[in-house]
Amino acid sequence: MDTAIRDVHEGDLTFSTQPAEAGLELALEQQPGAIIDLVDQSGLKGCGGAGFPTARKWRLAAEQAADRRYVVCNADESEPGAFKDRVILERYPDLVLDGMTIAAWAIGATSGVIYLRGEYAFLRPALDDCIARRRSTGTLGLDVLGRDGFDFDVIIHLGAGAYVCGEESALLESLEGRRGHPRNRPPYPVRSGLHGKPTVVNNVETLAWVPCIISNGAGWFRSLGTAQSPGLKLFSISGDVDRPGVYELPMGTTIAALLDRVGGAGAKAVQVGGAAGICVPAEQFDRALTFEDVTASGAVIVFGPDRDMLQVAENFLEFFVAESCGQCTPCRIGNQRLLEGIRDIRRGQCSTDRLSGLLDLCETMRATSKCGLGQTSPNAFQSIIAAFPGDVVGRSAKSLTWVQEVRS
Amino acid sequence: MLVTDSDRLQADVVAIVDRHHRDRSALLTILEEIQHCQRAVTPFAQQVVADLLHLSPSQVASVVSFYGFLETQPRGRVVIRLCRTISCQMQGTQRIARQLENDFGIRFGETTPDGAVSLGWAHCLGMCDRGPAMLVDDHLYTEVTPEQVHTIVADARRAAGLPIH
Ligand SMILES: Cc1cc2nc3c(=O)[nH]c(=O)nc-3n(C[C@H](O)[C@H](O)[C@H](O)COP(=O)(O)O)c2cc1C
Ligand code: SF4
Ligand code: FES
């Protein structure tokens, strides 16, 4: 029996078995420091892409002297191919608010913000209701659950259509009412975040795991997954599969096992981590989904045998050209050059010298871009070229066009 | 007394800014609310906001120009944004796009001459398992078929108080 991999549609995700507020009640019976230790022992890492240990982030914010601290829930989910946070916010909003409140208790924060991407505005009424209900039952507001002096409230802030605002320092700029330009780091948000105060920014899913870990114990989470990537993780699966959707998997699951579960037989490649992630060809489907290897935000797009991977790369580069904030040259110009390059390659008009120049440019972008957008945007280009050299070299203009193009 | 259009627009903007206590850090929220009620943040509205928040108009303009959802001139009463990202494309975005263009007689990026409907692209809407996905104002539609396009748009026109052809 395959109990390790569960489909969200079958209703037996861990999140569906975790009662609202149960983790929060348990957490408030313990000292803040003990909660951070417990999250530390669980090995929970950030589910928003970077995989930074959650407890370490919380401890840094807690230790920073300040009169005010913030907890921010990153609900900007805009990575192409990612939709797990939308499902969590739709179905388990209480767990996210439990997680935010536990984080606030742990670090001594009084205010929380959910930064919700503008395209998810349709989720807002239900989230507002959830927040209002929690205020009326005392799980938000003054003296949360009767804990003297523990005041915590949450507001929702709607984004306005900018992918880069998911980057945590750009998100903070946006919250302060400015252009979403990533900041120079250090200082990191845990030291100087929203309005210059220590701020923990966590992904929706990271926060939702927290009450589950408190209820089931750190050992439970630690015993799942791998040594370096403990626990369970949600994956957004789309593309050429029979059963697309959100799946809960233990970390360390191989791509082959995942494809088996979702009905992805015959796939020629998968893109792991969305547009910013990497393309893994069929020969490497024994690779494992872990923080050390090929996982980031958990977005997995599956490509069947007839797909033109260069069209995929072009689609991603169009996205990055549109979404680069333009602050730094390697990213602003580099993505444009890569897009021109991939278009020429697709037309069968790219010399070998030009191609190696483009691959050098990828390294420059990775090394010199200011934020994760420019550092990761060459990933798809590089990994697709590396995995499918036969589609690139000696290509004729008409080979492999599987779908009519979308015009810009 | 005769209330001119610009007086009314100005009063709306002042009310929104006041609701946020003339707080500079609420600028994006203020602009979003103006966009929502006036369908754009026009240079005039930007000037009013700048005056109230003691900012230069260029500071306000720099925020407006950054965010994809903020427009400087009103688009159609109904704004349609079709996802152009890869997972939806693999599920047939292009057919939906063609049907939209045919039904409205305009291209993507354009607004119908009567100002009723604008067609535009969006990037991944977080509905990749149920593509093709599109946003009609704040409403998300998934697994859209070319046959449905007409009904979806008729619903939106009705909601916006526009005649249905
Ligand atoms: C361009 C870019 C976009 C990002 N978008 C998101 C996002 O939509 N949601 C998210 O949780 N993290 C996103 N991140 C990662 C955040 O910067 C940050 O690492 C994360 O919110 C931290 O939370 P975690 O530790 O719980 O993962 C993005 C990073 C970059 C560089
Ligand atoms: S890497 Fe790109 S998105 Fe990031 S700061 Fe530079 S230009 Fe902006
Ligand atoms: S690709 Fe269209 S919603 Fe994600």
XYZ file of C-alpha atoms and ligand atoms in Angstrom:
616
model
C 0.000 0.000 0.000
C 1.320 3.369 -0.929
C 0.519 5.524 2.055
C 3.546 7.728 1.703
C 2.222 9.656 -1.264
C -1.194 11.183 -0.935
C -3.298 13.197 -3.244
C -4.907 16.322 -1.928
C -8.099 15.353 -3.699
C -8.322 12.185 -1.625
C -8.531 14.285 1.499
C -5.888 12.553 3.588
C -3.199 15.193 3.600
C -1.626 15.744 6.988
C -3.192 19.203 6.953
C -6.668 17.700 6.687
C -6.142 15.658 9.858
C -4.769 18.546 11.912
C -7.552 20.273 13.897
C -7.532 24.067 13.799
C -6.056 25.715 16.892
C -4.838 22.436 18.456
C -1.185 23.195 17.739
C -1.558 26.767 18.905
C -3.065 25.752 22.259
C -0.211 23.327 22.891
C 2.393 25.863 21.828
C 1.161 28.547 24.201
C 1.616 26.144 27.115
C 5.333 26.247 26.474
C 7.958 28.958 26.676
C 8.861 30.713 23.401
C 12.413 29.378 23.544
C 11.145 25.822 23.916
C 8.981 26.241 20.816
C 11.956 27.384 18.771
C 13.924 24.373 20.063
C 11.100 22.048 19.069
C 10.897 23.482 15.538
C 14.682 23.192 15.406
C 14.567 19.504 16.351
C 11.959 18.839 13.674
C 14.389 20.077 11.024
C 11.678 22.140 9.275
C 13.072 24.141 6.368
C 11.442 26.950 4.423
C 9.036 25.756 1.753
C 9.177 28.990 -0.275
C 12.230 28.014 -2.272
C 15.386 28.777 -0.327
C 15.057 25.968 2.243
C 16.438 28.037 5.109
C 16.005 26.367 8.540
C 12.888 27.906 10.060
C 14.023 27.720 13.682
C 17.279 29.522 12.900
C 15.340 32.354 11.301
C 13.014 32.620 14.292
C 15.892 32.558 16.800
C 17.721 35.384 15.015
C 14.581 37.538 15.070
C 13.873 36.698 18.720
C 17.416 37.575 19.803
C 17.462 40.938 18.046
C 16.707 43.694 20.555
C 13.623 45.616 19.412
C 10.440 47.259 20.648
C 8.408 45.647 17.894
C 8.657 42.538 15.721
C 6.651 41.281 12.759
C 5.609 37.969 11.263
C 4.933 38.054 7.529
C 3.277 35.225 5.656
C 4.538 35.122 2.093
C 1.434 34.287 0.043
C 2.692 35.849 -3.164
C 2.934 32.456 -4.872
C 3.724 33.498 -8.444
C 6.241 30.910 -9.552
C 5.058 29.408 -12.836
C 3.702 25.963 -12.040
C 3.161 26.619 -8.311
C -0.290 26.415 -6.727
C 0.063 24.536 -3.433
C -0.128 27.724 -1.336
C -3.423 28.608 -3.009
C -4.810 25.194 -2.008
C -3.567 25.595 1.580
C -5.076 29.072 1.879
C -8.355 27.818 0.439
C -8.673 24.692 2.551
C -6.573 25.172 5.679
C -6.397 28.917 6.431
C -6.604 28.213 10.177
C -3.360 26.248 10.077
C -1.576 29.170 8.417
C -2.905 31.542 11.081
C -1.990 29.025 13.805
C 1.537 28.969 12.373
C 1.753 32.760 12.255
C 0.516 33.042 15.835
C 2.947 30.394 17.063
C 5.777 32.224 15.265
C 4.655 35.452 16.928
C 4.698 33.764 20.352
C 8.152 32.330 19.634
C 9.766 35.594 18.557
C 7.690 38.120 20.518
C 5.857 39.709 17.584
C 2.688 41.736 17.921
C 1.694 42.214 14.278
C 1.347 39.903 11.341
C 0.758 40.478 7.655
C -0.369 38.076 4.959
C 1.022 39.332 1.643
C -1.481 37.854 -0.808
C -0.774 38.002 -4.518
C -3.251 40.231 -6.353
C -4.341 37.369 -8.604
C -5.550 35.550 -5.466
C -7.881 38.407 -4.470
C -10.743 35.903 -4.749
C -9.379 34.172 -1.619
C -9.582 37.318 0.426
C -13.198 37.218 1.663
C -12.737 33.739 3.156
C -9.434 34.760 4.746
C -11.027 37.905 6.177
C -13.790 35.747 7.649
C -11.259 33.392 9.160
C -9.369 36.280 10.757
C -12.604 37.832 12.057
C -13.715 34.522 13.546
C -10.377 34.072 15.276
C -10.597 37.562 16.725
C -14.009 36.767 18.143
C -12.867 33.474 19.667
C -9.722 34.999 21.132
C -7.132 33.237 18.989
C -6.167 36.654 17.619
C -6.200 40.029 19.319
C -5.390 40.993 22.895
C -4.223 38.278 25.304
C -4.415 35.485 22.756
C -6.084 32.414 24.314
C -5.931 34.130 27.664
C -2.139 34.485 27.712
C -1.594 37.727 29.598
C 0.265 40.259 27.513
C 0.435 38.141 24.350
C -1.206 40.393 21.783
C -1.132 39.452 18.133
C -3.221 40.495 15.162
C -3.020 39.863 11.421
C -3.904 41.960 8.410
C -4.010 41.058 4.735
C -2.088 43.051 2.169
C -2.902 42.540 -1.483
C -0.109 42.525 -4.053
C -0.607 44.152 -7.434
C 0.868 41.871 -10.048
C 4.642 41.638 -9.584
C 6.468 38.277 -9.307
C 9.570 39.798 -7.738
C 7.485 40.893 -4.719
C 7.673 37.259 -3.585
C 11.358 37.870 -2.865
C 11.284 38.688 0.812
C 13.031 42.051 0.792
C 11.047 43.240 -2.244
C 7.929 42.102 -0.422
C 8.859 44.321 2.523
C 9.473 47.283 0.213
C 6.041 46.688 -1.288
C 4.460 46.493 2.184
C 5.982 49.881 2.929
C 4.289 51.269 -0.170
C 7.197 51.413 -2.590
C 8.283 49.738 -5.814
C 9.051 46.092 -5.155
C 12.810 46.403 -5.527
C 14.841 43.790 -3.649
C 17.052 45.319 -0.961
C 20.746 44.859 -0.473
C 21.338 42.142 2.090
C 22.643 42.094 4.781
C 20.934 43.308 6.839
C 18.481 40.442 6.587
C 14.825 40.911 7.507
C 15.334 39.055 10.802
C 17.486 42.014 11.846
C 15.953 44.874 9.921
C 12.728 44.025 8.154
C 9.365 45.735 8.001
C 9.742 49.385 9.084
C 13.288 48.497 10.150
C 12.106 46.013 12.797
C 13.052 42.331 13.119
C 10.757 40.421 10.791
C 10.247 36.745 10.105
C 9.092 36.103 6.541
C 7.803 32.575 6.042
C 6.057 30.798 3.235
C 2.383 29.751 3.605
C 3.264 26.049 3.703
C 6.132 26.480 6.179
C 3.715 28.160 8.584
C 1.049 25.487 8.087
C 3.528 22.731 9.033
C 4.297 24.397 12.361
C 1.068 23.483 14.221
C 1.293 19.929 12.804
C 4.810 19.612 14.208
C 3.728 20.954 17.590
C 0.827 18.475 17.727
C 2.642 15.407 16.395
C 6.071 16.104 17.831
C 9.399 17.055 16.323
C 10.361 13.385 16.132
C 7.416 12.611 13.866
C 8.528 15.178 11.254
C 12.205 14.282 11.647
C 11.486 10.585 11.100
C 10.072 11.322 7.634
C 12.081 12.412 4.626
C 15.882 12.333 4.563
C 18.555 13.359 7.064
C 19.214 16.701 5.404
C 15.639 17.289 4.226
C 13.345 16.010 6.933
C 9.598 15.791 6.761
C 6.834 16.054 4.244
C 6.322 18.601 1.515
C 3.550 19.608 -0.836
C 4.161 19.510 -4.572
C 2.169 21.233 -7.316
C 2.011 18.879 -10.291
C 0.913 20.025 -13.735
C 1.598 19.358 -17.396
C 1.409 16.046 -19.219
C 0.101 13.834 -16.419
C -3.158 11.970 -15.907
C -3.791 13.297 -12.406
C -2.473 16.832 -11.926
C -2.946 18.444 -8.517
C -1.298 18.989 -5.161
C 0.454 15.984 -3.629
C 2.017 15.452 -0.247
C 5.266 13.519 -0.454
C 8.050 12.672 1.936
C 11.197 14.543 1.015
C 13.581 12.270 -0.860
C 10.937 10.777 -3.147
C 12.405 10.168 -6.590
C 11.029 11.862 -9.666
C 10.231 8.413 -11.085
C 8.095 7.529 -8.041
C 6.306 10.844 -8.299
C 5.547 10.325 -11.992
C 4.247 6.876 -11.210
C 1.812 8.302 -8.685
C 0.503 11.133 -10.853
C 0.292 9.219 -14.109
C 3.232 10.725 -15.950
C 4.379 7.682 -17.920
C 6.459 8.468 -20.989
C 7.537 11.920 -19.826
C 10.667 13.181 -21.518
C 11.524 15.795 -18.903
C 10.255 17.515 -15.781
C 10.836 21.079 -14.698
C 11.348 21.080 -10.926
C 11.027 24.355 -9.019
C 9.016 26.267 -11.596
C 10.530 28.669 -14.105
C 13.372 29.387 -11.674
C 14.074 25.688 -11.244
C 15.872 23.169 -13.384
C 14.880 20.816 -16.150
C 15.556 17.142 -15.451
C 15.560 14.783 -18.459
C 14.237 11.209 -18.309
C 17.709 9.674 -17.841
C 17.863 11.374 -14.449
C 14.432 10.501 -13.107
C 16.089 8.542 -10.297
C 17.076 11.860 -8.753
C 15.427 12.642 -5.441
C 13.280 15.601 -4.502
C 15.305 17.029 -1.603
C 16.697 20.424 -0.714
C 20.201 19.097 -1.507
C 19.241 17.970 -4.985
C 16.289 19.125 -7.052
C 13.578 20.758 -5.080
C 12.726 24.307 -4.405
C 9.202 25.608 -4.138
C 7.706 22.223 -5.057
C 6.398 23.147 -8.503
C 6.775 20.253 -10.935
C 5.802 20.588 -14.596
C 5.851 17.390 -16.636
C 6.594 17.303 -20.369
C 5.501 14.480 -22.645
C 7.530 13.064 -25.531
C 6.311 15.536 -28.172
C 7.030 18.753 -26.346
C 9.598 21.177 -27.690
C 11.750 22.007 -24.680
C 13.109 25.128 -26.356
C 9.614 26.521 -26.487
C 9.428 25.859 -22.764
C 12.668 27.781 -22.225
C 11.362 30.639 -24.353
C 8.129 30.800 -22.363
C 10.083 31.018 -19.103
C 12.444 33.684 -20.447
C 9.526 35.805 -21.632
C 8.303 35.591 -18.053
C 11.642 36.700 -16.591
C 12.061 39.562 -19.063
C 8.619 40.827 -18.061
C 9.172 40.337 -14.332
C 12.774 41.516 -13.817
C 12.540 44.606 -11.627
C 15.259 46.185 -13.762
C 17.435 47.308 -10.875
C 20.566 45.491 -11.974
C 22.037 45.052 -15.433
C 22.895 41.327 -15.477
C 19.273 40.444 -14.883
C 17.580 43.219 -16.862
C 19.721 42.867 -19.991
C 20.846 39.275 -19.477
C 17.343 37.857 -19.634
C 16.652 39.837 -22.805
C 19.815 38.428 -24.395
C 18.880 34.885 -23.413
C 15.405 35.366 -24.853
C 16.800 36.655 -28.151
C 19.223 33.740 -28.121
C 16.575 31.088 -27.566
C 14.449 32.591 -30.332
C 17.365 32.427 -32.737
C 18.143 28.888 -31.661
C 14.545 27.925 -32.342
C 14.805 29.422 -35.812
C 17.954 27.377 -36.385
C 20.046 30.563 -36.509
C 22.521 30.310 -33.650
C 26.239 29.678 -34.138
C 28.169 27.499 -31.711
C 30.202 30.533 -30.612
C 27.073 32.506 -29.884
C 25.678 29.594 -27.883
C 28.784 29.337 -25.731
C 28.626 33.101 -25.229
C 25.070 32.743 -23.973
C 26.126 29.992 -21.586
C 28.884 32.266 -20.244
C 26.280 34.971 -19.779
C 24.259 32.548 -17.654
C 27.238 32.217 -15.291
C 27.651 35.987 -15.140
C 23.977 36.438 -14.289
C 24.163 33.804 -11.587
C 27.231 35.380 -10.042
C 26.360 39.051 -10.270
C 22.591 39.504 -10.067
C 21.358 41.190 -6.940
C 18.523 38.853 -6.028
C 17.300 35.335 -6.585
C 15.353 36.258 -9.699
C 18.408 37.064 -11.787
C 20.469 34.373 -10.089
C 18.023 31.609 -10.973
C 16.503 32.779 -14.257
C 19.317 31.179 -16.338
C 18.631 27.749 -14.748
C 16.003 26.606 -17.206
C 17.946 27.830 -20.239
C 21.152 26.147 -19.097
C 19.607 22.866 -18.029
C 17.444 22.539 -21.144
C 20.394 23.205 -23.439
C 22.462 20.696 -21.474
C 19.753 18.031 -21.460
C 18.664 18.351 -25.088
C 21.716 19.266 -27.161
C 20.166 17.452 -30.097
C 17.322 19.982 -30.157
C 19.795 22.864 -30.298
C 22.690 22.045 -32.523
C 21.859 21.576 -36.190
C 18.263 22.514 -35.545
C 16.042 23.416 -38.434
C 13.390 26.047 -38.002
C 10.446 23.748 -38.380
C 11.452 20.861 -36.157
C 9.214 20.149 -33.207
C 6.606 22.858 -33.074
C 3.914 21.411 -30.920
C 1.585 24.272 -30.321
C 0.878 27.550 -31.970
C 2.650 30.400 -30.276
C 1.103 32.966 -28.047
C 1.852 36.374 -29.485
C 3.373 38.991 -27.225
C -23.926 73.721 -7.254
C -22.341 72.099 -10.241
C -19.980 69.284 -9.313
C -17.484 68.684 -12.066
C -16.039 65.289 -12.902
C -12.646 66.246 -11.585
C -14.163 67.478 -8.295
C -15.837 64.127 -7.862
C -12.716 62.152 -8.745
C -10.723 64.296 -6.359
C -13.222 63.780 -3.546
C -13.052 60.011 -4.026
C -9.259 60.047 -3.883
C -9.233 62.248 -0.779
C -11.671 59.894 0.937
C -9.477 56.890 0.175
C -6.281 58.574 1.347
C -8.014 59.773 4.516
C -9.297 56.293 5.236
C -5.635 55.276 5.414
C -4.802 58.187 7.740
C -2.677 59.828 5.047
C -0.051 57.187 5.801
C 2.743 57.017 3.256
C 3.380 53.329 3.866
C -0.197 52.620 2.766
C 0.577 54.060 -0.675
C 0.241 50.799 -2.580
C -3.054 49.965 -0.869
C -4.316 53.480 -1.580
C -3.398 53.165 -5.247
C -5.042 49.746 -5.458
C -8.259 51.173 -4.052
C -8.174 54.074 -6.499
C -7.589 51.607 -9.334
C -10.545 49.590 -8.104
C -12.978 52.477 -7.922
C -11.770 54.572 -10.901
C -10.406 51.696 -13.031
C -7.097 53.570 -13.282
C -4.738 55.779 -11.343
C -4.648 58.708 -13.727
C -1.951 61.393 -13.612
C -4.592 63.611 -12.013
C -5.260 61.097 -9.235
C -1.508 60.629 -8.778
C -1.104 64.364 -8.282
C -3.862 64.436 -5.656
C -2.293 61.516 -3.781
C 1.145 63.108 -3.954
C -0.156 66.382 -2.494
C -1.965 64.653 0.350
C 1.019 62.467 1.283
C 3.611 65.226 0.768
C 5.352 63.249 -1.946
C 6.527 64.340 -5.349
C 4.297 63.197 -8.226
C 7.242 61.219 -9.612
C 7.441 59.177 -6.411
C 3.818 58.185 -6.846
C 4.279 57.596 -10.583
C 7.223 55.279 -9.884
C 5.006 53.044 -7.782
C 2.152 53.095 -10.304
C 4.451 52.137 -13.158
C 5.941 49.209 -11.227
C 2.816 47.185 -10.528
C 1.107 45.354 -13.369
C -2.381 45.819 -11.928
C -2.163 49.620 -11.794
C -3.100 51.424 -15.002
C -2.698 55.104 -15.828
C -5.716 55.188 -18.163
C -8.903 53.192 -17.716
C -9.070 49.994 -19.672
C -12.317 48.209 -20.462
C -15.115 47.927 -17.931
C -14.379 44.202 -17.983
C -10.709 43.224 -18.001
C -9.856 39.739 -19.208
C -6.436 38.274 -18.494
C -5.617 34.917 -20.030
C -2.729 32.902 -18.589
C 0.079 32.562 -21.109
C 2.399 30.385 -19.024
C 3.511 26.956 -20.126
C 1.215 24.578 -18.222
C -1.861 26.370 -19.526
C -0.392 26.605 -23.006
C 0.002 22.841 -23.032
C -3.722 22.641 -22.300
C -4.871 24.867 -25.147
C -4.495 28.539 -24.295
C -4.104 29.417 -27.936
C -7.577 28.241 -28.886
C -9.097 30.301 -26.095
C -7.096 33.314 -27.206
C -8.336 33.007 -30.767
C -11.930 32.653 -29.641
C -11.650 35.736 -27.422
C -10.197 37.751 -30.279
C -12.902 36.549 -32.627
C -15.736 37.217 -30.210
C -14.629 40.767 -29.483
C -13.070 41.677 -32.788
C -9.939 42.985 -31.056
C -6.410 41.711 -30.444
C -4.703 41.083 -27.147
C -3.606 44.363 -25.596
C -6.623 46.188 -27.022
C -9.976 47.437 -25.705
C -13.244 47.249 -27.619
C -14.215 50.598 -29.190
C -17.187 50.950 -26.797
C -14.775 50.682 -23.832
C -16.494 47.547 -22.592
C -13.850 44.824 -22.670
C -10.044 44.686 -22.599
C -8.042 41.627 -23.537
C -4.661 40.989 -21.968
C -2.222 38.322 -20.917
C -1.375 37.163 -17.427
C 1.470 35.021 -16.183
C 0.773 31.827 -14.251
C -2.383 32.302 -12.173
C -1.744 29.384 -9.824
C -4.318 27.141 -11.526
C -1.905 25.105 -13.615
C -3.561 21.774 -12.816
C -6.803 23.106 -14.283
C -5.778 25.111 -17.306
C -6.421 26.984 -19.434
C -7.001 29.569 -16.721
C -8.153 33.138 -17.042
C -9.090 36.050 -14.821
C -12.162 38.097 -15.656
C -11.757 41.038 -13.312
C -11.300 39.293 -9.930
C -12.980 36.057 -10.974
C -10.911 33.047 -11.857
C -12.058 30.619 -14.510
C -10.381 27.271 -15.041
C -10.477 24.518 -17.651
C -11.913 27.078 -20.015
C -13.131 25.702 -23.325
C -13.556 27.793 -26.486
C -17.308 27.129 -26.266
C -17.469 28.650 -22.774
C -15.788 31.900 -23.694
C -18.999 33.515 -24.802
C -20.971 32.666 -21.643
C -18.180 33.718 -19.310
C -17.929 37.067 -20.988
C -21.702 37.554 -21.082
C -21.772 36.961 -17.311
C -19.042 39.533 -16.795
C -20.795 42.086 -19.004
C -24.008 41.573 -17.077
C -22.176 42.013 -13.768
C -20.642 45.238 -15.069
C -24.079 46.497 -16.118
C -23.199 46.384 -19.818
C -25.552 45.324 -22.606
C -25.125 41.748 -23.744
C -24.949 41.330 -27.480
C 12.048 36.187 -7.358
C 11.655 35.474 -6.103
C 10.316 35.173 -5.875
C 9.939 34.523 -4.710
N 8.621 34.243 -4.541
C 8.226 33.630 -3.394
C 6.852 33.354 -3.165
O 5.994 33.655 -3.990
N 6.498 32.752 -2.006
C 7.434 32.418 -1.056
O 7.073 31.891 -0.015
N 8.738 32.663 -1.244
C 9.158 33.269 -2.380
N 10.489 33.541 -2.548
C 11.426 33.203 -1.452
C 11.437 34.299 -0.393
O 12.416 35.268 -0.736
C 11.779 33.765 0.990
O 12.930 32.994 0.900
C 10.695 32.931 1.612
O 9.472 33.611 1.626
C 11.056 32.576 3.024
O 10.092 31.728 3.598
P 10.458 30.226 3.964
O 11.758 30.245 4.700
O 9.325 29.789 4.821
O 10.558 29.496 2.684
C 10.903 34.174 -3.731
C 12.247 34.467 -3.972
C 12.631 35.103 -5.135
C 14.076 35.398 -5.351
S 18.252 40.302 -10.070
Fe 16.602 41.102 -11.388
S 14.811 41.170 -10.080
Fe 16.593 40.941 -8.733
S 17.182 43.026 -8.171
Fe 18.344 42.550 -10.033
S 17.047 43.282 -11.716
Fe 15.749 43.177 -9.898
S 0.374 28.033 -16.087
Fe -1.578 28.957 -16.275
S -2.232 28.991 -14.226
Fe -0.214 28.242 -14.015
